Phi, psi and omega in degrees: 000131181240141181235132174286182181225163175225140178275357181267115184300328182295338183271345188294132177079357181239065186241175183222178177067211183301319181298317179299323179298319180290324175296324175296322176300316178300312182300317181294319185277340178255013185295343180289343182289116185284150177269351179283158180285353183236080184292151177293157180295154175094000177260087190248127178249132172249130174255132173241117191230156181222202190299331180299342177287327189257349180298327175295342178278354180101006179267121182289150171280188186268320196245359180298127181301129176089319184249341183291161181304317185292343178271355187228040182246017186300326185290350184267358177053051180271150176295329175198153189304318184295344182301332183295340178245023176259132187295324180294316179294319181300318182295330180268326185224075183284344187301315180301317180298315183289332174293316176295322182300329178299328180282332188253000194295139179305148181108343180263352186231155181246150178300156181260178175309315183297320179300318181283336173296318177295324175298321178295317175302318178298312183296333178271003178075022184256345185273112175283316181195149168245120174258117182243140172273352188275151182247012189272355179067013183292336174297318178295317181298324179287349176102015176292137177296126180306333178291336179265004186245130172240111179270089191298330178255021178082193188202156171282351190298326176229162177221159179219151170294138183280347180289123182303329181281353183243287180058033178300137183266144179226155186272170176300317181294321179298312181293320181300316181302318182284320180297317183278357170262008180059035178255144169281116186296126178241145183295133179287343182269317187229359182067017174285165179288134179253132183236137171304152185279043171268151185274116176271161170302132183099358177245158179276151172295156180301142180301327181299328178301311183288322181297310183284327180303316182296315181287325181292328178305327186280348187245338191291139176256328181218132176251123176249121181250124184227128171066032182205154173262018183308131175282135195250359171291154010262045176300147184308143190285351184258356182281153173283146181227126181244124176256124172246107189198164179286339178213159179290136179219169173089358181290321184069183175257167185304321181295317180295324179296319178298330180276356177097011179251147178068228170092012173289138186230108183259333196237346186283169178295340181267359181297129182218350186221354183252137176220142180243131170255110188265119181158190180284153189296321181299313179296324178296318179293322177295320178296317180295318178298321178297316180298326183274357178079020182266097182246235187287127176297141181286341180230156178302140179195163176303322180290322177298315181298318182292308183295327179297331179279346183268320196195143179296332176261086188261175188280154179261114176273177179289145179290000000 
């Protein structure tokens, strides 16, 4: 099922025709989400998010033709675009990465509607976990509890010396000072190369990702996928899954589905739990908030202040 989007807040949730039917499907399938500030136990939402969440903040994604990072790296004299994020290349030639890092470094960008929507889910006690592919730390800036956040591709928030015998840890501020001084960061303890804790090609995902993924699978009631083509199996087959993205993703091919990979089904006669809201992520979150009745917060709060600056029909936070 696909739903278009509107940038006009007054239009959200008040649509007709095929689109209205799909919004009705959303309302029916997400109806378990309580509007009270004290939801009953067992209503757990997991968000899995990617680059599409942060592009409205001005951060480019990686692969979009013409605008993505990989299309605009000519000045770095790389053998191929992906080399800038390969650990072997980085250890020999760290300069291109740190030059790029100056353009992308946290502190220059602000969270988007989607980031604050997840904060709202957290404040209402509905967010079990946010799994993000992004390294920009905007989830943290929006106020997500680090315990509810899994940065699957790592983060700029901390850095470590790469020497196995050292592994000295450094802060975001320490790394920022060196990057913006055009210095290659070296360890103060052993003079080894220091790298932000983002996951490069050739490195393993954080252990916390695998540990929590397994336990969260057993508890989740609703999976919301935003701004990513991330394949979402092996999530339990009976949970509802909502995709907010510019295009449908995650279907896979029949053979991959039989093997247990991919498998989102929006259009077939057997479709019963997957729904896609097609458009930009910010508009999708505003539409979903409208359906849930989350408008103006009754008391001052960071979420009230943020939503109030976006739209006259803003979200309702917990009292």
